[in-house]
Coordinates of C-alpha atoms in Angstrom, one line a residue:
M1098 CA 29.0 11.5 -13.5
S1099 CA 27.7 13.5 -10.5
T1100 CA 28.9 12.7 -7.0
R1101 CA 26.0 14.5 -5.4
V1102 CA 24.4 12.5 -2.7
N1103 CA 20.6 12.3 -2.8
N1104 CA 19.5 13.1 0.7
T1105 CA 15.8 12.8 -0.1
K1106 CA 15.9 9.1 -1.0
V1107 CA 15.2 6.4 1.6
I1108 CA 15.0 2.6 1.3
I1109 CA 11.8 1.8 3.2
S1110 CA 11.0 -1.6 4.6
A1111 CA 7.2 -1.9 4.9
R1112 CA 4.1 -4.0 4.2
A1113 CA 2.6 -3.3 0.9
S1114 CA -1.0 -2.2 0.5
Y1115 CA -3.0 -1.0 -2.5
L1116 CA 0.0 -2.3 -4.7
H1117 CA 0.1 -1.4 -8.3
A1118 CA 3.6 -2.4 -9.4
F1119 CA 3.0 -4.0 -12.8
E1120 CA 0.0 -2.0 -14.2
P1121 CA -0.6 1.7 -13.6
D1122 CA -3.8 2.6 -11.8
S1123 CA -5.9 5.7 -12.3
I1124 CA -7.6 7.3 -9.3
N1125 CA -10.6 9.4 -10.0
G1126 CA -9.7 9.9 -13.7
S1127 CA -6.1 11.1 -12.9
D1128 CA -3.1 10.0 -15.0
P1129 CA -2.4 6.3 -14.4
K1130 CA 0.5 5.7 -12.0
Y1131 CA 2.3 2.8 -10.4
S1132 CA 1.8 3.0 -6.7
V1133 CA 1.9 1.5 -3.3
S1134 CA 0.9 2.4 0.2
L1135 CA 3.8 1.6 2.4
I1136 CA 2.7 0.6 5.9
I1137 CA 5.6 1.2 8.4
D1138 CA 5.6 -0.2 11.9
K1139 CA 5.8 2.8 14.5
K1140 CA 8.4 0.8 16.4
D1141 CA 10.9 1.2 13.6
T1142 CA 12.2 4.5 15.0
D1143 CA 15.4 4.4 12.9
L1144 CA 13.5 4.2 9.7
I1145 CA 11.0 6.9 10.8
A1146 CA 13.9 9.2 11.6
K1147 CA 15.5 8.6 8.2
I1148 CA 12.2 9.4 6.5
K1149 CA 11.6 12.6 8.5
K1150 CA 15.2 13.8 7.7
A1151 CA 14.6 13.2 4.0
V1152 CA 11.3 15.1 4.2
E1153 CA 13.1 18.0 5.9
Q1154 CA 15.7 18.0 3.1
A1155 CA 12.9 18.0 0.5
K1156 CA 11.3 21.0 2.3
E1157 CA 14.6 22.9 2.0
D1158 CA 15.0 21.9 -1.6
G1159 CA 11.5 23.0 -2.3
K1160 CA 11.8 26.6 -1.1
S1161 CA 12.3 27.8 -4.7
K1162 CA 8.9 26.3 -5.6
W1163 CA 7.1 28.2 -2.7
G1164 CA 8.5 31.7 -3.1
G1165 CA 11.7 31.2 -1.0
K1166 CA 10.0 30.0 2.2
I1167 CA 8.5 26.8 3.6
P1168 CA 4.7 27.2 3.8
A1169 CA 3.0 26.5 7.2
N1170 CA 0.3 24.3 5.7
L1171 CA 2.3 21.8 3.7
K1172 CA 0.8 18.4 3.0
L1173 CA 3.3 15.8 4.2
P1174 CA 3.7 12.2 3.0
L1175 CA 4.3 10.5 6.4
R1176 CA 0.8 9.8 7.8
D1177 CA -0.4 8.2 11.0
G1178 CA -2.5 5.1 10.4
D1179 CA -4.1 5.3 13.8
L1180 CA -5.5 8.8 13.0
D1181 CA -6.0 8.7 9.2
R1182 CA -7.3 5.1 8.8
P1183 CA -8.7 4.1 12.2
E1184 CA -11.2 1.7 10.5
D1185 CA -8.4 -0.3 8.7
E1186 CA -6.7 -2.8 11.2
A1187 CA -3.7 -3.2 8.8
Y1188 CA -2.8 0.5 9.5
A1189 CA -3.1 0.2 13.3
G1190 CA 0.2 1.0 15.1
A1191 CA 1.7 2.1 11.9
Y1192 CA 2.6 5.1 9.8
F1193 CA 2.1 5.0 6.0
I1194 CA 3.3 6.7 2.9
N1195 CA 1.6 6.6 -0.5
A1196 CA 4.3 6.5 -3.1
N1197 CA 3.8 6.6 -6.9
S1198 CA 5.5 7.1 -10.2
K1199 CA 4.5 7.4 -13.9
Q1200 CA 7.4 5.1 -14.6
A1201 CA 7.2 1.3 -13.9
P1202 CA 9.4 0.3 -10.9
Q1203 CA 11.8 -2.6 -11.4
V1204 CA 10.5 -5.4 -9.2
V1205 CA 13.0 -7.9 -7.8
D1206 CA 13.1 -10.8 -5.3
R1207 CA 15.3 -11.2 -2.2
N1208 CA 18.2 -12.2 -4.5
V1209 CA 17.7 -9.1 -6.7
Q1210 CA 16.4 -11.2 -9.5
P1211 CA 13.5 -9.9 -11.5
I1212 CA 10.0 -11.0 -10.4
L1213 CA 8.2 -12.1 -13.6
D1214 CA 5.2 -13.9 -12.0
Q1215 CA 3.0 -10.9 -11.0
S1216 CA 1.1 -13.0 -8.4
E1217 CA 4.3 -13.2 -6.3
L1218 CA 4.0 -9.5 -5.4
Y1219 CA 0.6 -8.5 -3.8
S1220 CA -1.0 -6.3 -1.1
G1221 CA 0.0 -7.8 2.2
C1222 CA 3.5 -9.0 1.3
Y1223 CA 6.6 -7.3 2.8
I1224 CA 8.9 -5.2 0.6
R1225 CA 11.6 -2.7 0.5
A1226 CA 10.9 0.3 -1.8
S1227 CA 13.2 3.1 -2.9
V1228 CA 11.3 6.4 -2.3
T1229 CA 12.5 9.9 -3.2
F1230 CA 10.8 12.8 -1.4
Y1231 CA 10.2 16.0 -3.5
A1232 CA 8.4 19.3 -3.2
Y1233 CA 5.3 20.1 -5.3
N1234 CA 3.2 23.3 -5.9
S1235 CA 0.3 22.3 -8.1
N1236 CA -3.1 24.1 -8.4
G1237 CA -2.6 25.8 -5.1
N1238 CA -1.6 22.6 -3.3
K1239 CA 1.8 22.6 -1.7
G1240 CA 3.6 19.8 -0.1
I1241 CA 6.1 16.9 -0.2
A1242 CA 5.3 13.9 -2.4
A1243 CA 6.8 10.4 -2.3
G1244 CA 8.2 9.2 -5.7
L1245 CA 8.2 5.4 -6.1
G1246 CA 11.5 4.0 -7.4
N1247 CA 12.1 0.3 -7.3
I1248 CA 10.6 -2.6 -5.3
Q1249 CA 12.2 -5.6 -3.7
K1250 CA 10.0 -8.4 -2.2
V1251 CA 11.4 -9.4 1.1
R1252 CA 8.9 -12.0 2.3
D1253 CA 5.3 -13.2 2.1
G1254 CA 2.5 -12.0 4.3
E1255 CA -1.2 -12.5 4.8
P1256 CA -2.8 -11.1 1.7
F1257 CA -5.2 -8.1 2.2
G1258 CA -8.6 -8.5 0.7
S1259 CA -11.2 -11.2 0.6
R1260 CA -9.6 -13.5 -2.1
V1261 CA -9.1 -17.0 -1.0
N1262 CA -6.1 -19.1 -2.1
A1263 CA -7.1 -21.9 -4.5
K1264 CA -5.1 -24.4 -2.5
D1265 CA -7.4 -23.7 0.5
E1266 CA -10.5 -24.4 -1.7
F1267 CA -9.7 -27.4 -3.7
D1268 CA -8.1 -30.8 -3.3
A1269 CA -6.2 -32.4 -6.1
V1270 CA -8.3 -34.4 -8.5
D1271 CA -7.3 -38.1 -8.9
G1272 CA -7.4 -39.8 -12.3
E1273 CA -9.0 -38.5 -15.4
D1274 CA -12.6 -37.6 -14.4
D1275 CA -14.6 -36.9 -17.5
F1276 CA -17.1 -34.2 -16.4
L1277 CA -19.2 -34.8 -19.6
A1278 CA -19.7 -38.6 -19.0

């Protein structure tokens, strides 16, 4: 067994958006992937520093893919929500990383027990995700990508989107009303 430490992997605490943890999603006809947009509070400076350090290591590791040097115009995974998504209030005051994988992540709860009810994990909840940063050079595009590992749900949050909770729409029905009578 290798004792090499992976300096490009970070456990990221974030709010989940565009979450596809149980079924892969295809964007514009691309290969289907499991994915999540990880919204990271800009005030979490320790986590941001860890991410930047891992991205720098991925750049060093990627030199062989880029002809021995780091290109000046690399696409980087850590993006500023205030600049890149100014119309989306969920991204205000936050950085974000889009992480994905062709393999399904293991999805667990706070007690590291598998989450079987898919409705427990949704865009808007708070999670921890293992993310590995790696270099790519594909079709003239060069950069650092974020590979999605596993996901742990930490706590509930206000769901993104317009879907209303059924408990907010309906009251319990008393007795055995016969709708056909």
